[in-house]
Structure formats: C-alpha cells, structure tokens
Short mmCIF file of C-alpha atoms in Angstrom, two decimals:
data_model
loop_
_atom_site.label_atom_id
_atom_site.label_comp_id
_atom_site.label_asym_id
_atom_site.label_seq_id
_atom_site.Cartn_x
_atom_site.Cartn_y
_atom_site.Cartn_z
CA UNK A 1 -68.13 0.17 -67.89
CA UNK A 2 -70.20 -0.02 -71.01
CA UNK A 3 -68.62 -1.72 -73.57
CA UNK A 4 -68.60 -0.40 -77.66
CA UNK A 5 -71.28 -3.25 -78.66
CA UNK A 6 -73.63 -2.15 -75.98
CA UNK A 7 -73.58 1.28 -77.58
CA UNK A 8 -74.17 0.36 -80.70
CA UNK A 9 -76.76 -1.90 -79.93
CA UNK A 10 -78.59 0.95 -78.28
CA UNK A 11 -77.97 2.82 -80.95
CA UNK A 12 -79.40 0.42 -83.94
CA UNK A 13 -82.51 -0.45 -81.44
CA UNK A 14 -83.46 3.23 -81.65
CA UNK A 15 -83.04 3.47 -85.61
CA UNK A 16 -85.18 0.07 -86.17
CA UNK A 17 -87.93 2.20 -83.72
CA UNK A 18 -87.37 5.21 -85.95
CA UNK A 19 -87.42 3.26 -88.98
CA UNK A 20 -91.06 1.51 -87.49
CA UNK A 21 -92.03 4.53 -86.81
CA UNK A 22 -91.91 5.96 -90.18
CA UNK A 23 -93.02 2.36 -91.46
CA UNK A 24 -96.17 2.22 -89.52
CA UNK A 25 -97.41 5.91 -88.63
CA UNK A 26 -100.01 7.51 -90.74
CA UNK A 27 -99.79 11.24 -89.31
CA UNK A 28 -96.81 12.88 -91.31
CA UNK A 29 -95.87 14.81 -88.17
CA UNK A 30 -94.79 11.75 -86.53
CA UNK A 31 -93.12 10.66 -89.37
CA UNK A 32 -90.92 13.52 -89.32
CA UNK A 33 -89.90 13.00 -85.90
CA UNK A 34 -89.08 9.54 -86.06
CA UNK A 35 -86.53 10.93 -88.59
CA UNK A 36 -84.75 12.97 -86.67
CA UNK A 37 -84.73 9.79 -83.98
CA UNK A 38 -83.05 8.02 -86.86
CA UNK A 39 -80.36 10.82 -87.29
CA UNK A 40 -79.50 10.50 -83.55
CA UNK A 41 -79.05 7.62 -83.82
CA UNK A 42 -76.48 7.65 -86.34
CA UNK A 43 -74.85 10.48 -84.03
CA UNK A 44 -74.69 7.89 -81.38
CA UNK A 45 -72.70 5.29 -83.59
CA UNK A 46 -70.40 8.26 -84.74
CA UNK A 47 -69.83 9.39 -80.70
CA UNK A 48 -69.14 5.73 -79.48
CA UNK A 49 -67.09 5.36 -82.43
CA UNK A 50 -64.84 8.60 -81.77
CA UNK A 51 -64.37 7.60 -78.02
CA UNK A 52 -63.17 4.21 -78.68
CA UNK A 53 -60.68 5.15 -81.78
CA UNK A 54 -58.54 7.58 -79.80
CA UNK A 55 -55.68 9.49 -81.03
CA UNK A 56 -53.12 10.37 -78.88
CA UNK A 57 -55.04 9.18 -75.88
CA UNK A 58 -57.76 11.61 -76.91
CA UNK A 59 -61.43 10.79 -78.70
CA UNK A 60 -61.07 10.76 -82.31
CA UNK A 61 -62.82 14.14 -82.72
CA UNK A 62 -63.64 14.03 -86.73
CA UNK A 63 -66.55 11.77 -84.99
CA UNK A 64 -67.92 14.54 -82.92
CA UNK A 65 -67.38 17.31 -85.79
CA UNK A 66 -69.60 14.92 -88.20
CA UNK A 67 -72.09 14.76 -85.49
CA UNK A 68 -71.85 18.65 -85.50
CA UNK A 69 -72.92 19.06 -88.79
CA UNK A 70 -75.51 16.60 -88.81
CA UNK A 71 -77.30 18.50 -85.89
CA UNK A 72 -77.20 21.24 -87.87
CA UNK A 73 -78.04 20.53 -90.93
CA UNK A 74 -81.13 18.94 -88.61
CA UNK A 75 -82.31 22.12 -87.57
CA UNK A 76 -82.33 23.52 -91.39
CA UNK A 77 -83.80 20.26 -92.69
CA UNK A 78 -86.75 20.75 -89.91
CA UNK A 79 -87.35 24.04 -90.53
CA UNK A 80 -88.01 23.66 -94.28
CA UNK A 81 -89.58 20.32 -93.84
CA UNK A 82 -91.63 21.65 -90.86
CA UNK A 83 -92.74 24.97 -93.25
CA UNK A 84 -93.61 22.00 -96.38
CA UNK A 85 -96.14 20.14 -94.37
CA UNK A 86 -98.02 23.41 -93.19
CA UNK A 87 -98.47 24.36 -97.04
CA UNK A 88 -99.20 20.88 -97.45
CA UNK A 89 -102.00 21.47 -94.61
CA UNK A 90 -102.73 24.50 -96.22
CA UNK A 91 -103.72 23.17 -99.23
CA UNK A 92 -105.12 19.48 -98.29
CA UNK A 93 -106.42 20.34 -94.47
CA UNK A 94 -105.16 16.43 -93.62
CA UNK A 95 -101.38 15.71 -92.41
CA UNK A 96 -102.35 11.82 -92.85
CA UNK A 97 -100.12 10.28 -95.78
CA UNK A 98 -103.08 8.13 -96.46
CA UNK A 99 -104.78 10.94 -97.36
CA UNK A 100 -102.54 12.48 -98.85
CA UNK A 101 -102.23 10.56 -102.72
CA UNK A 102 -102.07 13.04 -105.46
CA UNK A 103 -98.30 11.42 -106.44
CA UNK A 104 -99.96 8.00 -106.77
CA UNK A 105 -99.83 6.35 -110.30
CA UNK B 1 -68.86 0.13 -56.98
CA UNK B 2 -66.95 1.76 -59.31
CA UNK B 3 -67.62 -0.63 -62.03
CA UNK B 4 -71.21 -0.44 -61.42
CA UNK B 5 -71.76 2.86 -61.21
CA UNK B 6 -70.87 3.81 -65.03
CA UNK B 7 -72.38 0.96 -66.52
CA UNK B 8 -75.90 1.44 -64.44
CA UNK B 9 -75.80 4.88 -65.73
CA UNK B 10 -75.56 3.87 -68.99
CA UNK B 11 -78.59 1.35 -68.55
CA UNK B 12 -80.52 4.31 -67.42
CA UNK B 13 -79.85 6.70 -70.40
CA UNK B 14 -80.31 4.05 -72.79
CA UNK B 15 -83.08 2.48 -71.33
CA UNK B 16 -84.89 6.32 -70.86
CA UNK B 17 -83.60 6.29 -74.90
CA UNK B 18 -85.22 3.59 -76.32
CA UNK B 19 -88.57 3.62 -74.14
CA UNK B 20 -89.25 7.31 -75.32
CA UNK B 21 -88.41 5.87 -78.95
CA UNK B 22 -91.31 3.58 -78.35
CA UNK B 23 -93.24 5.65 -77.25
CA UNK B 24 -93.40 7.98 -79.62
CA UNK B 25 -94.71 5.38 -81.88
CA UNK B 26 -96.80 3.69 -80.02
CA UNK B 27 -98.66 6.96 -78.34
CA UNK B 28 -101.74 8.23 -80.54
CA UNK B 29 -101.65 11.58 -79.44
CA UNK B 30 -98.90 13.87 -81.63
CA UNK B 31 -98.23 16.09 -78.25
CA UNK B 32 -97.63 12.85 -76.37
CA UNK B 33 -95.33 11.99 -79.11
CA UNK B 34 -93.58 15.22 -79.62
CA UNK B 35 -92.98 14.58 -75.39
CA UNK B 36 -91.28 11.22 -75.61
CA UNK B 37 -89.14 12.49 -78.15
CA UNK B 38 -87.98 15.05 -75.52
CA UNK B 39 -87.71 12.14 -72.99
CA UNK B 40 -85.47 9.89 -75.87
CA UNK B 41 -82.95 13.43 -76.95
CA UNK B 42 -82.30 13.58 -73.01
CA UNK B 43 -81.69 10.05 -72.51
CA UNK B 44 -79.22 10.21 -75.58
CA UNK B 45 -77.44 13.55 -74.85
CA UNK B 46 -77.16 11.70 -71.41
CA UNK B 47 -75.54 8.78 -73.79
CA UNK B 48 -73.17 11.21 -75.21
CA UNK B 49 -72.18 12.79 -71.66
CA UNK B 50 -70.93 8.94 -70.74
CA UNK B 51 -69.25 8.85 -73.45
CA UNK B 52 -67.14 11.70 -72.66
CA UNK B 53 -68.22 13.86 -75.63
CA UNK B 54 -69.95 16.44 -72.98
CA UNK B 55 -70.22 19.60 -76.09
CA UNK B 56 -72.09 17.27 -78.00
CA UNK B 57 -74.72 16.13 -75.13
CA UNK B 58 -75.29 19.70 -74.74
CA UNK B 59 -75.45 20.72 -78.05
CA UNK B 60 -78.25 17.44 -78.47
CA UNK B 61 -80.36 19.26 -75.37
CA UNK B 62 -80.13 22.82 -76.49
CA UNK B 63 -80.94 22.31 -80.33
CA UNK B 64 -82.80 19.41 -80.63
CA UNK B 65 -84.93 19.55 -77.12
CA UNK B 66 -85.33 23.40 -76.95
CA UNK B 67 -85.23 24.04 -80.51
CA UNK B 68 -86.39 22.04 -82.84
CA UNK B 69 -88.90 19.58 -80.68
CA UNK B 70 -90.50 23.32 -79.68
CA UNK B 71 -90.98 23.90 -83.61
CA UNK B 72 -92.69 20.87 -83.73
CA UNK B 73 -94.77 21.53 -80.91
CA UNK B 74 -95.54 24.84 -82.09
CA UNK B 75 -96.76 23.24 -85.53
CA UNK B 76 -98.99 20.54 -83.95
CA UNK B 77 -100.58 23.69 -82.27
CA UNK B 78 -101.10 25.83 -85.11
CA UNK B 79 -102.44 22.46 -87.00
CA UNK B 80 -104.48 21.73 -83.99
CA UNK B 81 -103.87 17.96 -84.43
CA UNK B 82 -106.14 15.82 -82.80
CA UNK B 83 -105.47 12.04 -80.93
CA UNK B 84 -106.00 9.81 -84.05
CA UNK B 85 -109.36 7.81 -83.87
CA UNK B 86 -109.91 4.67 -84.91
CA UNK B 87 -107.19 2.07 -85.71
CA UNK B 88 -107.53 2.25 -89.81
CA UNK B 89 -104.35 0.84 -90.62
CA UNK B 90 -104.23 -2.88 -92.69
CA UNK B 91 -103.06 -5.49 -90.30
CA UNK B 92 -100.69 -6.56 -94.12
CA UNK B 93 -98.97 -2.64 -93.43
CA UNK B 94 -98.47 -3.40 -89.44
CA UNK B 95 -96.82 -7.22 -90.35
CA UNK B 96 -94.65 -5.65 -93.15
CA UNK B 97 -93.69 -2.60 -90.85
CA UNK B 98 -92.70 -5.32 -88.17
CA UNK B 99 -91.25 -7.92 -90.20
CA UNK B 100 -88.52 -4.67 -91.64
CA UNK B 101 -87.66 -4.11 -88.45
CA UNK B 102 -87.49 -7.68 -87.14
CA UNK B 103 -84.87 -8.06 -90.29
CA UNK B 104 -82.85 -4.91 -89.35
CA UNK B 105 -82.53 -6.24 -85.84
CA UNK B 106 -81.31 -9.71 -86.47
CA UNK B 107 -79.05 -8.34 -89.05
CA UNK B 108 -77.75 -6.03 -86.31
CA UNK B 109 -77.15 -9.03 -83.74
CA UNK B 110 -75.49 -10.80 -85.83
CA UNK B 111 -73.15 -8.04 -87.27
CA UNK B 112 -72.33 -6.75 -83.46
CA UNK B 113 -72.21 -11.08 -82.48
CA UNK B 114 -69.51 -11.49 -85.60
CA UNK B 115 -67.18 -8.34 -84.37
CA UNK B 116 -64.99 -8.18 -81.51
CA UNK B 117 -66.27 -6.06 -78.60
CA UNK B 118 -64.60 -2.67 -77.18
CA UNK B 119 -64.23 -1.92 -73.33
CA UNK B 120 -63.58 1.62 -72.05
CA UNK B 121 -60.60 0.30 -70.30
CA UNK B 122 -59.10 -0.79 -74.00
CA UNK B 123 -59.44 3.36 -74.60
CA UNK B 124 -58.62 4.49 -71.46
CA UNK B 125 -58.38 8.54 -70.93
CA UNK B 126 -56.09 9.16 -68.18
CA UNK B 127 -53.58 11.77 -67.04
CA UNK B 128 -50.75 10.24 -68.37
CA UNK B 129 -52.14 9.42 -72.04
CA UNK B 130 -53.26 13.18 -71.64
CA UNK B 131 -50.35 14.83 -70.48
CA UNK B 132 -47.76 12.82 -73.56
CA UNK B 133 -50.80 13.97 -76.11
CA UNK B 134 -50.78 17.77 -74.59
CA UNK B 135 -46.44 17.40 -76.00
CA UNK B 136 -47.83 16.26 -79.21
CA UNK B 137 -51.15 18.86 -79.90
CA UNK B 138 -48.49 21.40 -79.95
CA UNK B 139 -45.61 20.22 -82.16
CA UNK B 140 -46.42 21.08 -85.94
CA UNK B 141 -46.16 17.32 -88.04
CA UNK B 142 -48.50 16.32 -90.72
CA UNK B 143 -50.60 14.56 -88.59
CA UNK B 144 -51.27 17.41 -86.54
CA UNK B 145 -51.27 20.57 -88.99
CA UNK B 146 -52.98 22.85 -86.88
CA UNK B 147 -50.74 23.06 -83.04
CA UNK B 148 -52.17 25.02 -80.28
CA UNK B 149 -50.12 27.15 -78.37
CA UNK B 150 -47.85 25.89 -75.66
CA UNK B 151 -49.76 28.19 -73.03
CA UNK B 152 -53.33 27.44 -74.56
CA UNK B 153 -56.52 26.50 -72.63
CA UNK B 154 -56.31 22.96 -74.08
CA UNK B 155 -52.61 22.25 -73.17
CA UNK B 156 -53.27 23.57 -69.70
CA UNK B 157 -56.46 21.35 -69.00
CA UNK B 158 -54.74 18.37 -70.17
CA UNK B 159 -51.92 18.80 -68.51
CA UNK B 160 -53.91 18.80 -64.78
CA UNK B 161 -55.40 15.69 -66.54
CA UNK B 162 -59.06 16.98 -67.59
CA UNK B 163 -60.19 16.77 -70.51
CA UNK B 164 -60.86 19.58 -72.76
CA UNK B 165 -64.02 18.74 -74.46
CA UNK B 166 -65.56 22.24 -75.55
CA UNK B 167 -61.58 23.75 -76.61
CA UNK B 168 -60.66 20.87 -78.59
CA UNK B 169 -63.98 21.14 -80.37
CA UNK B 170 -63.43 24.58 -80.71
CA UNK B 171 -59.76 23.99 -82.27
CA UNK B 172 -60.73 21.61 -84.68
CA UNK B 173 -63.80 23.25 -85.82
CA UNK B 174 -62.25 26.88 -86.81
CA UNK B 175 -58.74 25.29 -87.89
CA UNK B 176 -59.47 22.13 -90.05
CA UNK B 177 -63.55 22.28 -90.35
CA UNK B 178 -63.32 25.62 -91.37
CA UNK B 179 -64.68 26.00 -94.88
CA UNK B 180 -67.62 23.43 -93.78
CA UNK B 181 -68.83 25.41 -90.79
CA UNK B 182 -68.89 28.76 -93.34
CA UNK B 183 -71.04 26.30 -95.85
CA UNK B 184 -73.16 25.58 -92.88
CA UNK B 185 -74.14 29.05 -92.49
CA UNK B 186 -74.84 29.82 -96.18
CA UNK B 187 -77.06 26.61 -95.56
CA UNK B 188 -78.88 27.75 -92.64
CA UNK B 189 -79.61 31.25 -94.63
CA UNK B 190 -80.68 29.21 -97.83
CA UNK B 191 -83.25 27.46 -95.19
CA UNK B 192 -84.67 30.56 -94.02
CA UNK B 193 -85.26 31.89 -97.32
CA UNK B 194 -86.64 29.25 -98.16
CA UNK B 195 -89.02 28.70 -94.99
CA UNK B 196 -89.82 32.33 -95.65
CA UNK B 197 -90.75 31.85 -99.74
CA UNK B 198 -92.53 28.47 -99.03
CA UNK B 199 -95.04 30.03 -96.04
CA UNK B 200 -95.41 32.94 -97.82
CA UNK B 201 -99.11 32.98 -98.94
CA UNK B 202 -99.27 33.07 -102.69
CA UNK B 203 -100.33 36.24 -104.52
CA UNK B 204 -100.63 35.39 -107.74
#
C-alpha cells in the first residue's frame, strides 16, 4: 500500500510543476491553469491527510469538507478570472503577459 | 498480490498526474495544454478514489474535467489562440523559473526525509473499527454534536462494514458546514454577477 510520504510527495511534485508553470509560461491562459493544478494539489495533501488522521476508525472528514470548498470556490474563481482575461483580450488583442505591461513602473 | 495491487495503482494515477502536469507546461499548443490538464484531474481524482475519499474523486471529474477545463476550452476557442512561435523567452527567466522549483523540491525532500512516514495499515478501515464507530456516530457527546439516527443510511452501511463515503459527506456538510455551504452559494451568485457585469460590453 502507498504510504502518507508517497502522497505527499506526489502531491508537492505537481505544485512545483504548477508553480513552473506559472514561473515560466508567457500565455496567461496557461497560467491560469497551472493554478488550478496548484489548488489540486493542495486538495491532495488535505485528502491524504484526512485518510491517515482517522476518527473513530473513519477518515477525518473536515479534510474532505475543506477540499469541498476549495473546488468550489475554483469554479467561481475561474469563471470571473476566465471572464477578466477575455476583457483583457478585448481591450489588448494579446493574452501574452509579456505583452501585457501597462502596470509596469 | 494483494500488496501490489494498491500500491501499482497508485503509481499509475500518480504517474498519469504528474506527466499531464508536465505536460501542460511543456506543450506549446494551449488546446494540448488544456488536454493534459484533463489527463492530470483524472489521474488525481483517481488519487483521491485510493484514498478512499470516492465523493471527492468524483466531484474532481465532474467539476473540474467537465466543467471548468470545458470553460477553458471554450475560451481558447473564442480567443482563437494559436501554438506559440518562436521560443522568446530569456534563458535568465527559464534558470530562475527552474532554480524556484529546484528549491521547492529539495525543501520538500527534506521536510518529507525529516518526518516519520504513514502506512495504510497504521489507519486501517475495517469492519470492526467501523462497526464500534457506527455505536459512537449516534450517541450525542461533544465530540460528536450532530448523531445520526440509529436506523440511518450511514449506521446501516457501516455496520455491513462499507464505508459510507457520499452519507457521511452529506451529514457533515448540512449539520456542522452548514452556514459555509449557504456562503458558498451567495459566492457563486456574486461570481455570476460579476462574470455577467465584467463581459458586458460597455455603453458608456
């Protein structure tokens, strides 16, 4: 059987791609989703985490309600976040961040 | 055998996890990547399903595969994104990208190398852990301040030693996660408005 390590070493492999991802990517698109692969990957710590703390001989299930949310409030963050970058389009015609420097100082 | 057969399973799944996550950054074309990030959500809810949490691994496949990586797909179409030409990046932005990461990892190793490891059999879920809990869901204490019912769904399934994934979920989420999940839906109707206000072409 897998052990709690292995899990967790899965799980912080896939948030150092995520967080390379959103290092080295250009196209804002891609950005986004390697996001949301860094969000799963904190559900994965909080699932291995509720079935190896269990109460009463059951998983800890204030893990998997957490996880709940987060997938939720997923959905609503890429809806709005999705709906920014077309009015960013909109208004620049370029999803590249490099293009993409009105903020800069 | 049946040691193997868990643990090769969970090689698979994380192994189908972590090559979709590189391949979504790796692959220059945006529907390529919006794919492998399909291929990485299945390998994870797949993760989630071996770790026993089986609402959750569904929940991963219906919202995040078939809802929101179909948004995304929908918006690289309406963009019309094109495969990225050229490979303009600074070869200083690549080493600093890989040198974070390279940090993050050893940091990881030696956090997971420093703490003692967790078998399954050290958390075992069995019949008769099941059956003694099934006594205890349904006594009122302050640990428990929500019981189910002595004839409930839950205390039946755990009594014929199967766990009740969805019901406990269920339990928990409309007893003690109550006011949350209400907040949740004022949030997902403050998203919509807003989605609604911000692709709303501006008249003035």
């Amino acid at each position: 059987m897998a052990s709690l390590n292995e899990y967790l070493l899965v799980s912080g492999l896939l948030f150092a791609i995520g967080l390379a991802g959103v290092v080295l990517r250009r196209n804002i698109i891609i950005i986004f989703m390697c996001l949301e692969l860094m969000l799963s990957a904190a559900n994965l710590t909080l699932i291995a985490f509720s079935r190896f703390h269990t109460v009463n001989g059951l998983p800890d299930y204030n893990g998997q309600m957490m996880v709940f949310f987060v997938i939720a409030v997923a959905a609503a963050e890429v809806a709005v976040g999705l709906a920014i970058i077309v009015a960013l389009y909109r208004a620049r015609q370029s999803v590249q961040t490099d293009q993409l420097t009105a903020l800069k100082g | 055998m049946n040691q193997l057969l868990p643990s090769l399973v969970f090689w698979i799944f994380a192994g189908l996890t972590l090559l979709g996550g590189i391949a979504v950054v790796a692959l220059r074309n945006p529907v390529s990547s919006a794919m492998a990030v399909v291929t990485c959500f299945i390998g994870l809810a797949g993760l989630f399903i071996t770790l026993s949490a089986f609402f959750v691994g569904i929940i991963q496949i219906l919202v995040y595969t078939g809802a929101i990586m179909v948004l995304f797909l929908f918006i690289i179409m309406l963009l019309d994104l094109k495969v990225e030409k050229g490979n303009a990046r600074s070869l200083a932005g690549i080493a600093a990208g890989l040198s974070l990461v390279a940090a993050f990892v050893i940091q990881l190793i030696g956090v997971l190398g420093a703490n003692p490891d967790m078998e399954m059999s050290d958390a075992p879920l069995n019949k008769q852990r099941m059956v003694e809990s099934a006594q205890l869901l349904t006594k009122e204490s302050d640990d428990n301040p929500h019981p189910v019912g002595a004839d409930s769904a839950i205390v039946k399934s755990l009594k014929e030693g199967s766990l009740p994934d969805v019901h406990l979920v269920g339990h928990k989420l409309f007893t003690e996660y109550n006011f949350p999940l209400q907040m949740l839906g004022v949030l997902l109707l403050v998203a919509t408005v807003g989605v609604v206000s911000l692709s709303k072409k501006k008249s003035a």
